Coordinates of C-alpha atoms and ligand atoms in Angstrom, one line a residue:
M1 CA 0.0 0.0 0.0
N2 CA 2.8 2.4 -0.8
A3 CA 1.4 3.9 -3.9
M4 CA 1.8 7.5 -2.8
P5 CA 5.0 9.4 -2.6
P6 CA 5.7 11.5 0.5
L7 CA 4.6 15.0 -0.1
E8 CA 6.0 18.3 1.1
V9 CA 4.9 19.4 4.6
K10 CA 2.9 22.5 3.9
T11 CA 2.9 24.0 7.4
T12 CA 5.3 25.4 9.9
N13 CA 2.6 25.6 12.6
P14 CA 4.5 24.3 15.6
A15 CA 1.3 22.9 17.3
V16 CA 0.5 20.9 14.2
L17 CA 4.0 19.7 13.7
A18 CA 4.3 18.6 17.4
F19 CA 1.0 16.8 17.2
V20 CA 2.0 14.9 14.1
E21 CA 5.5 14.1 15.5
D22 CA 4.0 12.9 18.9
S23 CA 1.5 10.7 17.0
R24 CA 4.3 9.3 14.8
A25 CA 6.4 8.4 17.8
L26 CA 3.5 6.7 19.4
F27 CA 2.0 4.8 16.4
K28 CA 5.4 4.0 14.8
P29 CA 4.0 3.8 11.2
E30 CA 6.3 2.8 8.4
R31 CA 5.7 6.1 6.7
V32 CA 3.8 9.4 7.1
R33 CA 1.7 11.0 4.4
W34 CA 0.4 14.5 4.6
C35 CA -2.8 14.8 2.7
N36 CA -3.2 17.7 0.4
G37 CA -6.8 17.2 -0.5
S38 CA -6.3 16.9 -4.3
K39 CA -8.4 14.9 -6.7
W40 CA -5.4 12.9 -7.6
E41 CA -4.9 12.0 -4.0
Y42 CA -8.5 10.8 -3.7
Q43 CA -8.0 8.6 -6.8
E44 CA -4.8 7.2 -5.3
L45 CA -6.7 6.4 -2.1
L46 CA -9.4 4.5 -3.9
K47 CA -6.8 2.6 -5.9
S48 CA -4.9 1.6 -2.7
L49 CA -8.2 0.4 -1.2
V50 CA -8.8 -1.8 -4.2
D51 CA -5.2 -3.0 -4.2
A52 CA -5.5 -4.0 -0.5
G53 CA -8.7 -5.9 -1.2
T54 CA -10.8 -3.6 1.0
A55 CA -12.8 -2.3 -2.0
Q56 CA -13.7 -3.2 -5.5
W57 CA -14.6 -1.0 -8.4
L58 CA -18.2 -1.1 -9.5
N59 CA -19.1 -1.4 -13.1
P60 CA -17.9 2.0 -14.6
A61 CA -20.7 1.9 -17.1
R62 CA -23.3 1.9 -14.2
R63 CA -21.5 3.6 -11.3
P64 CA -18.5 5.5 -12.7
N65 CA -15.6 6.0 -10.3
S66 CA -17.4 4.3 -7.4
I67 CA -16.3 1.6 -5.1
L68 CA -17.9 -1.1 -2.9
V69 CA -16.4 -1.7 0.5
R70 CA -17.4 -4.5 2.8
S71 CA -16.4 -4.3 6.4
D72 CA -15.7 -6.9 9.0
P73 CA -19.2 -8.2 10.0
A74 CA -18.5 -7.0 13.6
D75 CA -17.7 -3.4 12.6
V76 CA -20.9 -2.1 11.0
A77 CA -22.2 0.7 13.3
R78 CA -21.3 3.2 16.0
V79 CA -20.4 1.5 19.3
E80 CA -22.1 3.6 22.0
D81 CA -21.1 1.3 24.8
Q82 CA -17.4 2.0 23.9
T83 CA -17.9 5.7 23.4
F84 CA -16.4 7.8 26.3
I85 CA -16.5 11.4 27.3
C86 CA -13.3 11.8 29.4
S87 CA -13.8 15.2 31.0
L88 CA -11.7 16.0 34.0
S89 CA -14.7 15.6 36.3
K90 CA -17.1 12.7 36.0
E91 CA -19.9 15.2 36.8
D92 CA -19.3 17.0 33.5
A93 CA -19.9 13.9 31.4
G94 CA -23.3 13.5 33.1
P95 CA -25.6 10.5 33.5
T96 CA -26.1 9.8 29.8
N97 CA -22.4 9.4 28.8
N98 CA -19.8 6.8 29.6
W99 CA -17.1 8.5 31.5
A100 CA -13.5 7.6 32.1
D101 CA -10.7 9.5 33.9
P102 CA -8.7 11.2 31.1
A103 CA -5.3 10.2 32.4
E104 CA -6.4 6.6 32.8
M105 CA -8.0 6.5 29.4
K106 CA -4.9 7.9 27.8
A107 CA -2.8 5.3 29.6
T108 CA -5.0 2.5 28.3
L109 CA -5.0 3.9 24.8
T110 CA -1.3 4.7 24.8
Q111 CA -0.6 1.0 25.3
L112 CA -3.0 0.1 22.5
Y113 CA -1.6 2.9 20.3
D114 CA 2.1 1.9 20.9
G115 CA 3.2 0.6 17.5
A116 CA -0.3 0.1 16.3
M117 CA 0.6 1.5 12.8
A118 CA 3.6 -0.8 12.3
G119 CA 4.0 -1.5 8.6
R120 CA 1.3 1.0 7.7
T121 CA 1.0 4.6 6.5
M122 CA 0.0 7.3 8.9
Y123 CA -2.1 9.8 7.0
V124 CA -2.2 13.3 8.3
V125 CA -5.6 14.9 7.4
P126 CA -6.1 18.6 8.0
Y127 CA -9.8 19.3 7.6
S128 CA -12.3 22.1 8.0
M129 CA -15.8 21.6 9.3
G130 CA -17.6 24.3 7.4
P131 CA -16.6 26.7 4.6
I132 CA -13.0 27.7 5.1
G133 CA -12.9 31.2 6.5
S134 CA -16.5 31.1 7.8
P135 CA -16.9 32.6 11.3
I136 CA -19.0 29.5 12.2
A137 CA -16.5 26.9 10.9
G138 CA -13.8 25.0 12.8
I139 CA -10.6 23.1 11.9
G140 CA -9.2 19.7 12.9
V141 CA -6.2 17.7 12.2
M142 CA -6.7 13.9 12.2
V143 CA -4.1 11.2 11.9
T144 CA -5.2 7.7 10.8
D145 CA -3.9 4.5 9.3
S146 CA -7.2 3.9 7.4
A147 CA -7.2 4.9 3.8
Y148 CA -11.0 4.2 3.9
A149 CA -11.4 6.9 6.6
V150 CA -9.2 9.3 4.6
A151 CA -11.2 8.8 1.4
N152 CA -14.4 9.3 3.3
M153 CA -13.0 12.5 4.9
H154 CA -12.2 13.7 1.4
I155 CA -15.9 13.5 0.5
M156 CA -17.4 14.6 3.9
T157 CA -15.1 17.5 4.8
R158 CA -12.8 20.1 3.3
V159 CA -9.3 18.5 3.4
G160 CA -5.8 19.6 2.7
D161 CA -3.4 22.5 2.1
K162 CA -6.0 25.2 2.1
V163 CA -7.0 24.2 5.6
L164 CA -3.4 24.4 6.9
E165 CA -3.2 27.8 5.2
A166 CA -6.4 29.0 6.9
L167 CA -5.1 27.7 10.3
G168 CA -1.8 29.6 9.9
Q169 CA 0.1 29.4 13.2
S170 CA -2.9 29.0 15.4
P171 CA -3.0 26.2 18.0
D172 CA -6.8 26.2 17.8
F173 CA -7.7 23.0 16.1
V174 CA -9.2 19.7 17.2
R175 CA -6.6 16.9 17.5
G176 CA -7.9 13.5 16.3
R177 CA -6.0 10.2 16.6
H178 CA -7.4 7.1 14.9
T179 CA -6.1 3.7 14.3
V180 CA -7.9 0.5 13.2
G181 CA -5.6 -1.3 15.7
Y182 CA -4.2 -4.0 13.3
P183 CA -0.4 -3.5 13.1
L184 CA 1.5 -5.4 10.4
S185 CA 4.1 -6.2 13.0
T186 CA 6.5 -8.2 10.8
P187 CA 7.0 -7.9 7.1
S188 CA 5.3 -11.3 6.8
T189 CA 2.2 -10.3 8.8
A190 CA -0.6 -10.6 6.3
D191 CA -3.1 -7.8 6.0
V192 CA -6.9 -8.5 5.9
P193 CA -9.5 -6.8 3.8
W194 CA -11.0 -4.9 6.7
P195 CA -8.5 -4.5 9.5
C196 CA -10.0 -3.6 12.9
D197 CA -9.8 -4.9 16.5
K198 CA -12.3 -6.6 18.7
T199 CA -11.4 -4.0 21.3
K200 CA -12.8 -0.5 20.5
Y201 CA -12.6 2.9 22.1
I202 CA -14.1 6.1 20.9
S203 CA -12.8 8.6 23.4
H204 CA -13.2 12.3 23.7
F205 CA -11.2 14.7 25.8
P206 CA -13.5 17.8 25.8
E207 CA -11.2 20.2 27.8
T208 CA -8.2 19.7 25.4
R209 CA -10.4 19.2 22.3
E210 CA -8.9 15.8 21.5
I211 CA -10.4 12.6 20.1
W212 CA -8.7 9.2 20.5
S213 CA -10.4 6.5 18.5
Y214 CA -9.2 2.8 18.4
G215 CA -10.2 -0.4 16.8
S216 CA -13.0 0.5 14.3
G217 CA -13.1 1.7 10.7
Y218 CA -16.8 2.4 10.6
G219 CA -18.2 5.8 9.8
G220 CA -19.1 7.6 13.1
N221 CA -16.3 5.7 14.9
A222 CA -13.6 6.6 12.3
L223 CA -14.5 9.7 10.4
L224 CA -13.5 11.9 13.3
G225 CA -14.8 15.1 11.7
K226 CA -18.3 13.9 11.9
K227 CA -19.9 12.9 15.2
C228 CA -16.7 13.0 17.3
H229 CA -15.7 16.5 16.3
A230 CA -18.8 18.2 14.8
L231 CA -21.1 17.1 17.7
R232 CA -19.3 15.8 20.8
I233 CA -16.4 18.2 20.9
A234 CA -18.2 21.0 19.1
S235 CA -21.1 20.8 21.6
V236 CA -18.7 21.6 24.4
K237 CA -17.1 24.4 22.4
A238 CA -20.6 25.7 21.6
R239 CA -21.6 25.7 25.3
D240 CA -18.4 27.6 26.2
E241 CA -18.8 30.2 23.4
G242 CA -22.6 30.6 23.2
W243 CA -23.6 28.8 20.0
M244 CA -25.2 25.5 19.1
A245 CA -23.8 22.3 17.5
E246 CA -26.8 20.0 16.7
H247 CA -27.7 16.7 15.1
M248 CA -29.9 18.4 12.5
L249 CA -30.6 18.6 8.8
I250 CA -31.0 22.0 7.2
L251 CA -33.6 22.6 4.5
K252 CA -34.5 25.6 2.3
L253 CA -38.2 25.8 1.6
T254 CA -39.7 28.2 -1.0
N255 CA -43.4 28.8 -1.3
P256 CA -45.3 29.5 -4.5
E257 CA -44.8 33.3 -4.0
G258 CA -41.1 32.8 -3.9
R259 CA -40.6 33.5 -0.2
V260 CA -38.0 31.4 1.6
K261 CA -37.7 29.8 5.0
Y262 CA -34.8 27.8 6.4
I263 CA -35.8 24.8 8.6
A264 CA -33.5 22.7 10.8
A265 CA -34.6 19.3 12.1
A266 CA -33.3 17.0 14.7
F267 CA -34.3 13.4 14.3
P268 CA -32.3 10.5 15.8
S269 CA -30.0 8.3 13.7
A270 CA -31.8 6.6 10.8
C271 CA -35.1 8.5 11.5
G272 CA -35.4 10.4 8.3
K273 CA -33.0 13.4 8.2
T274 CA -31.5 12.6 4.8
N275 CA -34.9 11.9 3.4
L276 CA -36.5 15.2 4.6
A277 CA -33.4 17.2 3.5
M278 CA -33.9 16.1 -0.1
L279 CA -37.7 15.8 -0.4
V280 CA -39.6 16.7 -3.5
P281 CA -42.8 18.4 -2.3
T282 CA -46.0 16.9 -3.6
I283 CA -47.9 20.2 -3.2
P284 CA -47.9 22.4 -6.3
G285 CA -45.6 25.4 -6.4
W286 CA -43.5 24.5 -3.4
K287 CA -39.8 23.9 -3.7
A288 CA -37.4 22.3 -1.2
E289 CA -33.6 22.4 -1.5
T290 CA -30.9 20.8 0.6
I291 CA -28.4 22.6 2.8
G292 CA -27.3 19.7 5.0
D293 CA -28.5 16.3 6.0
D294 CA -27.0 15.5 9.4
I295 CA -25.2 18.3 11.4
C296 CA -25.9 21.9 11.9
W297 CA -23.8 24.6 13.6
M298 CA -25.6 27.8 14.5
K299 CA -24.3 31.1 15.7
F300 CA -26.0 34.4 16.3
G301 CA -25.5 36.9 13.5
A302 CA -25.2 40.7 13.8
D303 CA -29.0 40.9 13.4
G304 CA -29.6 38.7 16.4
R305 CA -30.9 35.8 14.5
L306 CA -29.4 32.2 14.5
Y307 CA -27.3 31.5 11.3
A308 CA -26.6 27.9 10.4
I309 CA -24.0 26.2 8.4
N310 CA -23.7 22.6 7.3
P311 CA -20.2 21.7 8.5
E312 CA -19.9 18.8 6.1
T313 CA -19.5 18.5 2.3
G314 CA -21.0 15.1 1.8
F315 CA -23.8 12.7 2.9
F316 CA -23.0 9.5 4.8
G317 CA -26.5 8.2 4.3
V318 CA -28.4 5.1 5.1
A319 CA -28.8 3.0 1.9
P320 CA -31.6 0.5 2.7
G321 CA -35.0 2.1 2.0
T322 CA -33.5 4.6 -0.5
S323 CA -35.3 4.4 -3.8
N324 CA -36.6 6.5 -6.7
E325 CA -39.9 6.6 -4.9
S326 CA -38.7 7.4 -1.4
N327 CA -35.8 9.7 -2.2
L328 CA -35.3 10.4 -5.9
N329 CA -32.8 13.2 -5.2
A330 CA -30.6 10.9 -3.2
M331 CA -30.7 8.3 -6.0
K332 CA -29.7 11.0 -8.5
T333 CA -26.8 12.0 -6.2
L334 CA -25.6 8.4 -6.1
G335 CA -24.8 8.0 -9.8
A336 CA -21.0 8.5 -9.7
N337 CA -18.1 9.1 -7.4
I338 CA -19.6 7.2 -4.5
I339 CA -18.2 5.0 -1.7
Y340 CA -20.7 2.3 -0.9
S341 CA -20.3 0.4 2.3
N342 CA -21.9 -3.0 3.1
V343 CA -24.5 -3.0 0.3
A344 CA -25.0 -5.9 -2.0
L345 CA -23.2 -6.4 -5.4
T346 CA -25.3 -7.4 -8.4
D347 CA -24.1 -9.7 -11.1
D348 CA -23.5 -6.8 -13.5
G349 CA -21.3 -5.0 -11.0
D350 CA -23.9 -2.6 -9.7
V351 CA -25.2 -2.1 -6.1
W352 CA -28.4 -3.1 -4.5
W353 CA -30.1 -2.9 -1.2
E354 CA -33.5 -3.7 0.4
G355 CA -36.1 -1.2 -0.7
M356 CA -34.2 0.1 -3.7
S357 CA -36.1 -1.8 -6.4
E358 CA -37.3 -5.3 -7.2
P359 CA -34.6 -7.7 -5.8
P360 CA -32.2 -9.1 -8.4
A361 CA -32.4 -12.8 -9.1
H362 CA -28.9 -13.2 -7.7
A363 CA -26.3 -11.0 -5.9
I364 CA -23.3 -11.2 -3.6
D365 CA -24.4 -10.0 -0.2
W366 CA -22.6 -7.6 2.1
M367 CA -20.8 -10.6 3.7
R368 CA -19.5 -11.7 0.3
R369 CA -21.8 -14.7 0.1
S370 CA -24.0 -15.7 -2.8
W371 CA -27.5 -14.4 -2.3
T372 CA -31.0 -14.9 -3.8
P373 CA -34.3 -13.5 -2.7
A374 CA -34.9 -17.0 -1.2
S375 CA -31.9 -16.7 1.1
G376 CA -34.1 -15.4 3.9
R377 CA -31.7 -12.7 5.0
P378 CA -31.0 -9.2 3.8
A379 CA -28.5 -8.7 1.0
A380 CA -27.3 -5.3 2.4
H381 CA -26.6 -4.7 6.1
P382 CA -29.5 -2.6 7.6
N383 CA -26.9 0.1 8.3
A384 CA -25.3 0.0 4.9
R385 CA -24.2 3.5 3.8
F386 CA -23.3 5.6 0.9
T387 CA -20.8 8.4 1.0
A388 CA -21.7 11.0 -1.6
P389 CA -20.4 14.5 -2.4
A390 CA -23.1 17.1 -1.4
A391 CA -22.4 19.1 -4.6
Q392 CA -23.7 16.2 -6.7
C393 CA -27.2 16.5 -5.1
P394 CA -29.5 17.9 -7.8
V395 CA -31.4 20.0 -5.3
I396 CA -28.5 21.4 -3.3
A397 CA -29.3 25.0 -2.5
K398 CA -27.0 27.7 -4.0
E399 CA -26.2 29.0 -0.5
W400 CA -25.4 25.6 1.0
D401 CA -21.7 26.5 1.4
D402 CA -22.2 30.2 2.1
P403 CA -19.7 31.1 4.9
A404 CA -22.3 33.4 6.4
G405 CA -24.8 30.5 6.9
V406 CA -28.5 30.8 6.6
P407 CA -31.0 32.3 9.1
I408 CA -33.1 29.6 10.7
D409 CA -36.9 30.1 10.9
A410 CA -38.0 26.9 12.4
I411 CA -36.5 23.9 14.3
L412 CA -38.2 20.5 14.2
F413 CA -37.8 17.6 16.6
G414 CA -39.0 14.2 15.8
G415 CA -38.5 10.5 16.4
R416 CA -40.0 7.1 15.7
R417 CA -43.2 6.9 17.8
A418 CA -45.8 4.3 17.0
S419 CA -48.3 6.0 19.3
V420 CA -49.0 9.1 21.5
V421 CA -47.1 11.7 19.5
P422 CA -49.2 13.4 16.8
L423 CA -48.1 14.1 13.2
V424 CA -47.2 17.7 14.1
S425 CA -47.5 20.2 17.0
E426 CA -46.1 23.7 17.5
A427 CA -44.4 24.5 20.8
L428 CA -46.0 27.3 22.9
S429 CA -42.7 29.0 23.4
W430 CA -38.9 28.4 23.0
R431 CA -38.8 27.0 26.6
H432 CA -41.8 24.7 25.8
G433 CA -40.0 23.6 22.6
T434 CA -36.8 22.9 24.6
F435 CA -39.0 20.8 26.9
L436 CA -40.4 18.8 23.9
G437 CA -36.9 18.3 22.6
S438 CA -35.7 17.1 26.1
I439 CA -38.4 14.4 26.3
M440 CA -38.0 13.2 22.7
A441 CA -38.1 9.4 22.5
S442 CA -37.5 7.1 19.6
E443 CA -37.3 3.4 18.7
K444 CA -33.7 2.4 18.4
T445 CA -32.3 1.8 14.8
A446 CA -29.5 -0.1 13.3
A447 CA -27.2 3.0 13.2
A448 CA -25.8 1.9 16.6
A449 CA -24.9 -1.5 17.8
G450 CA -27.5 -3.1 20.0
K451 CA -31.2 -4.1 20.0
V452 CA -33.3 -2.4 17.3
G453 CA -36.8 -1.2 18.2
D454 CA -36.5 -0.5 21.9
L455 CA -38.0 2.9 22.8
R456 CA -35.5 5.2 24.4
R457 CA -35.4 8.9 25.3
D458 CA -33.1 10.6 22.9
P459 CA -33.2 14.3 23.8
M460 CA -32.8 16.6 20.8
A461 CA -31.4 13.4 19.0
M462 CA -28.2 14.2 20.9
L463 CA -28.2 11.3 23.4
P464 CA -25.2 9.6 21.8
F465 CA -23.6 12.9 20.7
C466 CA -23.6 15.4 23.5
G467 CA -20.1 15.9 24.9
Y468 CA -21.1 17.1 28.3
H469 CA -23.8 16.8 31.0
M470 CA -27.2 16.8 29.3
G471 CA -28.7 18.8 32.2
D472 CA -26.2 21.6 31.4
Y473 CA -27.1 21.1 27.7
F474 CA -30.8 21.7 28.4
Q475 CA -29.8 24.8 30.3
H476 CA -27.7 25.9 27.4
W477 CA -30.8 25.6 25.1
I478 CA -32.8 27.8 27.5
N479 CA -30.0 30.3 27.8
I480 CA -29.7 30.5 24.0
G481 CA -33.4 31.2 23.8
E482 CA -33.1 34.0 26.3
N483 CA -30.3 35.5 24.4
G484 CA -32.2 35.4 21.1
G485 CA -35.5 36.5 22.6
G486 CA -38.1 37.2 19.9
R487 CA -35.7 36.4 17.1
M488 CA -35.5 32.7 17.9
P489 CA -36.9 30.1 15.5
K490 CA -40.3 28.6 16.3
I491 CA -40.1 25.0 17.5
F492 CA -42.2 22.1 16.2
Y493 CA -42.5 18.4 17.1
V494 CA -43.2 16.0 14.3
N495 CA -43.8 12.3 14.0
W496 CA -44.0 10.5 10.6
F497 CA -44.1 7.1 12.3
R498 CA -47.5 6.9 14.1
K499 CA -49.0 3.5 13.5
S500 CA -52.5 2.0 13.4
P501 CA -53.5 -0.8 15.9
E502 CA -52.6 -3.2 13.1
G503 CA -49.1 -1.8 13.0
K504 CA -49.2 0.1 9.7
F505 CA -47.9 3.6 9.3
L506 CA -50.8 6.0 9.3
W507 CA -48.9 8.7 7.4
P508 CA -47.4 8.1 3.9
G509 CA -44.3 10.1 4.9
Y510 CA -41.4 11.0 2.6
A511 CA -42.5 13.5 -0.1
E512 CA -45.9 13.9 1.6
N513 CA -44.1 15.4 4.6
S514 CA -44.1 18.6 2.5
R515 CA -47.7 19.1 3.6
V516 CA -46.5 19.3 7.2
L517 CA -43.7 21.6 6.1
K518 CA -46.2 23.9 4.5
W519 CA -48.2 24.2 7.7
I520 CA -45.0 24.9 9.6
F521 CA -43.9 27.5 7.0
E522 CA -47.2 29.3 7.3
R523 CA -47.2 29.1 11.1
C524 CA -43.9 31.0 11.0
D525 CA -45.9 33.9 9.4
D526 CA -48.9 33.3 11.7
A527 CA -50.8 32.5 8.5
A528 CA -52.0 28.9 9.0
Q529 CA -54.8 28.1 11.5
A530 CA -53.9 26.3 14.7
V531 CA -55.8 25.1 17.8
E532 CA -54.2 25.3 21.2
T533 CA -54.2 21.9 23.0
P534 CA -52.5 20.7 26.3
I535 CA -49.5 19.5 24.3
G536 CA -49.1 22.5 22.0
R537 CA -50.7 24.0 18.9
L538 CA -52.0 21.5 16.3
P539 CA -53.4 22.2 12.8
A540 CA -57.0 23.4 13.0
D541 CA -59.6 21.4 11.0
G542 CA -58.7 21.7 7.4
A543 CA -55.4 23.7 8.0
L544 CA -53.2 20.8 6.9
D545 CA -53.2 20.7 3.1
V546 CA -54.2 17.2 2.2
A547 CA -55.6 18.0 -1.3
G548 CA -55.0 15.1 -3.6
L549 CA -53.7 12.9 -0.9
N550 CA -55.2 9.5 -0.6
I551 CA -55.7 9.2 3.2
S552 CA -58.8 8.2 5.1
S553 CA -60.4 10.8 7.4
E554 CA -60.0 8.2 10.2
A555 CA -56.3 8.0 9.7
L556 CA -56.0 11.8 9.5
S557 CA -57.9 12.4 12.7
E558 CA -55.9 9.7 14.5
L559 CA -52.7 11.4 13.3
L560 CA -53.8 14.7 14.7
R561 CA -55.5 13.4 17.8
V562 CA -54.2 14.6 21.1
D563 CA -54.0 11.3 23.1
G564 CA -54.5 12.8 26.5
D565 CA -54.5 9.4 28.2
G566 CA -51.4 8.4 26.4
W567 CA -49.6 11.5 27.5
K568 CA -50.8 11.1 31.1
A569 CA -49.5 7.5 31.0
E570 CA -46.1 8.8 29.9
L571 CA -45.7 11.3 32.7
P572 CA -44.1 8.9 35.2
S573 CA -41.5 7.9 32.6
I574 CA -40.8 11.6 31.8
R575 CA -40.4 12.2 35.5
E576 CA -38.0 9.3 35.8
H577 CA -36.1 10.6 32.7
F578 CA -35.8 14.0 34.3
A579 CA -34.7 12.5 37.6
T580 CA -31.6 11.2 36.0
F581 CA -30.3 14.7 35.6
G582 CA -30.6 15.4 39.3
A583 CA -29.8 19.0 40.4
K584 CA -28.7 19.9 36.8
L585 CA -32.2 19.6 35.5
P586 CA -33.1 23.3 34.7
A587 CA -36.0 24.6 36.8
G588 CA -37.6 25.8 33.6
L589 CA -38.0 22.2 32.4
S590 CA -39.6 21.0 35.7
E591 CA -41.9 24.0 35.4
E592 CA -42.8 22.9 31.8
L593 CA -43.5 19.4 33.0
A594 CA -45.7 20.7 35.9
A595 CA -47.6 22.9 33.4
L596 CA -48.1 20.0 31.0
E597 CA -49.5 17.9 33.8
Q598 CA -51.9 20.7 34.8
R599 CA -53.0 21.3 31.2
L600 CA -53.7 17.5 30.8
G601 CA -55.9 17.8 33.8
Ligands
GTP1 P1 -28.5 9.1 10.0 O1 -27.7 9.2 8.8 O2 -28.2 7.8 10.7 O3 -28.4 10.2 11.0 O4 -30.0 8.9 9.6 P2 -31.1 9.9 9.0 O5 -31.8 10.6 10.1 O6 -30.5 10.7 7.9 O7 -32.2 8.9 8.4 P3 -32.6 8.6 6.8 O8 -33.2 9.8 6.1 O9 -31.5 7.9 6.2 O10 -33.8 7.5 7.0 C1 -33.6 6.3 7.7 C2 -34.7 5.4 7.4 O11 -36.0 6.0 7.7 C3 -34.8 4.9 5.9 O12 -34.9 3.5 5.9 C4 -36.0 5.6 5.4 O13 -36.6 4.9 4.4 C5 -36.9 5.8 6.6 N1 -37.7 7.0 6.5 C6 -37.3 8.3 6.2 N2 -38.3 9.2 6.1 C7 -39.5 8.4 6.4 C8 -40.9 8.8 6.5 O14 -41.3 9.9 6.3 N3 -41.7 7.8 6.8 C9 -41.3 6.5 7.0 N4 -42.2 5.6 7.3 N5 -40.0 6.1 6.9 C10 -39.1 7.1 6.6
SPV2 C1 -25.6 8.5 12.7 O1 -25.5 7.3 13.2 O2 -26.3 9.4 13.2 C2 -25.0 8.8 11.4 C3 -24.0 7.8 10.9 O3 -25.2 9.8 10.9 S1 -22.5 7.9 11.7 O4 -21.6 8.7 10.9 O5 -22.0 6.5 11.9 O6 -22.6 8.5 13.0
MN3 MN1 -26.7 11.1 12.0

């Protein structure tokens, strides 16, 4: 895997040079490669992945310049049990994070790191989260021995010389160390297609803005710019500096009169962010365009409004369920220059996954076994992913990489709830909206290791991604709202996943979610009718545009029903959830809970 010549070191920044030299001394790689971010470099990375047997080229007539990667079957999702927030005090990590003493964690990892890159290349990846030069953006430098991680970082972030140039001599960058933990200790040690280790650690040191990741090559564990930096470390930075780092898509919505609103939405992993970010409205005259599909950084602008950027440059999206019917724009984005992970390979060298189209008569499944529809198992892993350049999305908004960001008009929360939570409600205030976010719950998906389907509280879709005590995080939300006053976005709670007693989705979802977006858009202008209920404002009779939609009036009234008994039955579990935050639970949220109880009667 020595295809690449060493390149010139393009920085004299002493902090960067010291970080790289310390990493080299620890990992003991055979060689160090500084990544410059060029197209040529990206192509060399793909070639080295193919040469190593990690990847194979797809049929260039069908998927030009695209590869298929199949991971170790035990390295397919984020490992929340092995994710640690190593703040100086345990209290700062809070009850929802795993904590370890930073010195002890570093001692453990230093042992694992010692010589872990023997026989391999250590790539140095300077990257920017957000447009270079944007006042909202942030820089990181990551070292890794995974060419797969580097190739993905090329798509997902801005990489290379221009980042080092922007950083200049500043020591203000996030330091990321990553190794798959599979040294080629002797010249005769054979490599494997997907090196990784059974032992895994995804560790964060919030005070020193460091990330130490060990043993996994999978997305959120290995692409350190994404969840580790842009959410866990950035959330701490945001708390310290008075801004927000959130697990949200960003969408631009234009009404038939040409007026625009920007909407951010927090849904847990694999709960529909990529889909909503790219939807094609079914209502005439409305237009939706994509700004981001996973992460949103927001800072106050000079006018006192919250301005958001998408810190990423690509989509690391869930493949299964993506089709021309469910997400045409994603399908159009996926034509060329894609890294596919853990999908199935068709006999003509193309990709396939469950829900994409009629199953092929034969394929090779994600575990490299022969597969037919009769095999009785999925051909693609449920958390199979595509890595796609955002610029290839046919509905990417022109301002998607504007360094100034876009002013946010509405924030949506939502999760997978088979019952209780209606299709849409509007919060009564920012604080009430913060309360709704704080009690969000969702059924667990395949994006993280563990049992799928269990209902868990996932406040603001940040449960696995908040780098500090979630009680303090709630307080930060309340503080931000007080700072922003009347210029804050309106908050809404949505649920595309309410089911009938027979277990069928009541709402068609996907493109039809535009009907809900329309109501939200018009609520922002106080134009659409709403009724006040104990849980918030719901669409008044006839206010939700269902013209041309094939939905029964029973289904619609169930979707918009305020299930008072269901909410009352949930109060004990909300109280229990709140109790876990102890004295750090903001008084404002206890007051919101008491007010809800009272309104429910
Ligand atoms: P992460 O990348 O893990 O953060 O996920 P995400 O939030 O971007 O989720 P994504 O849009 O990839 O959707 C995940 C799954 O939810 C896919 O299988 C979709 O088909 C399904 N899904 C998305 N939107 C809807 C919807 O409106 N209704 C229903 N029933 N399913 C949906
Ligand atoms: C998620 O799990 O929320 C993702 C995929 O967006 S990962 O990059 O693995 O975090
Ligand atoms: Mn996500």
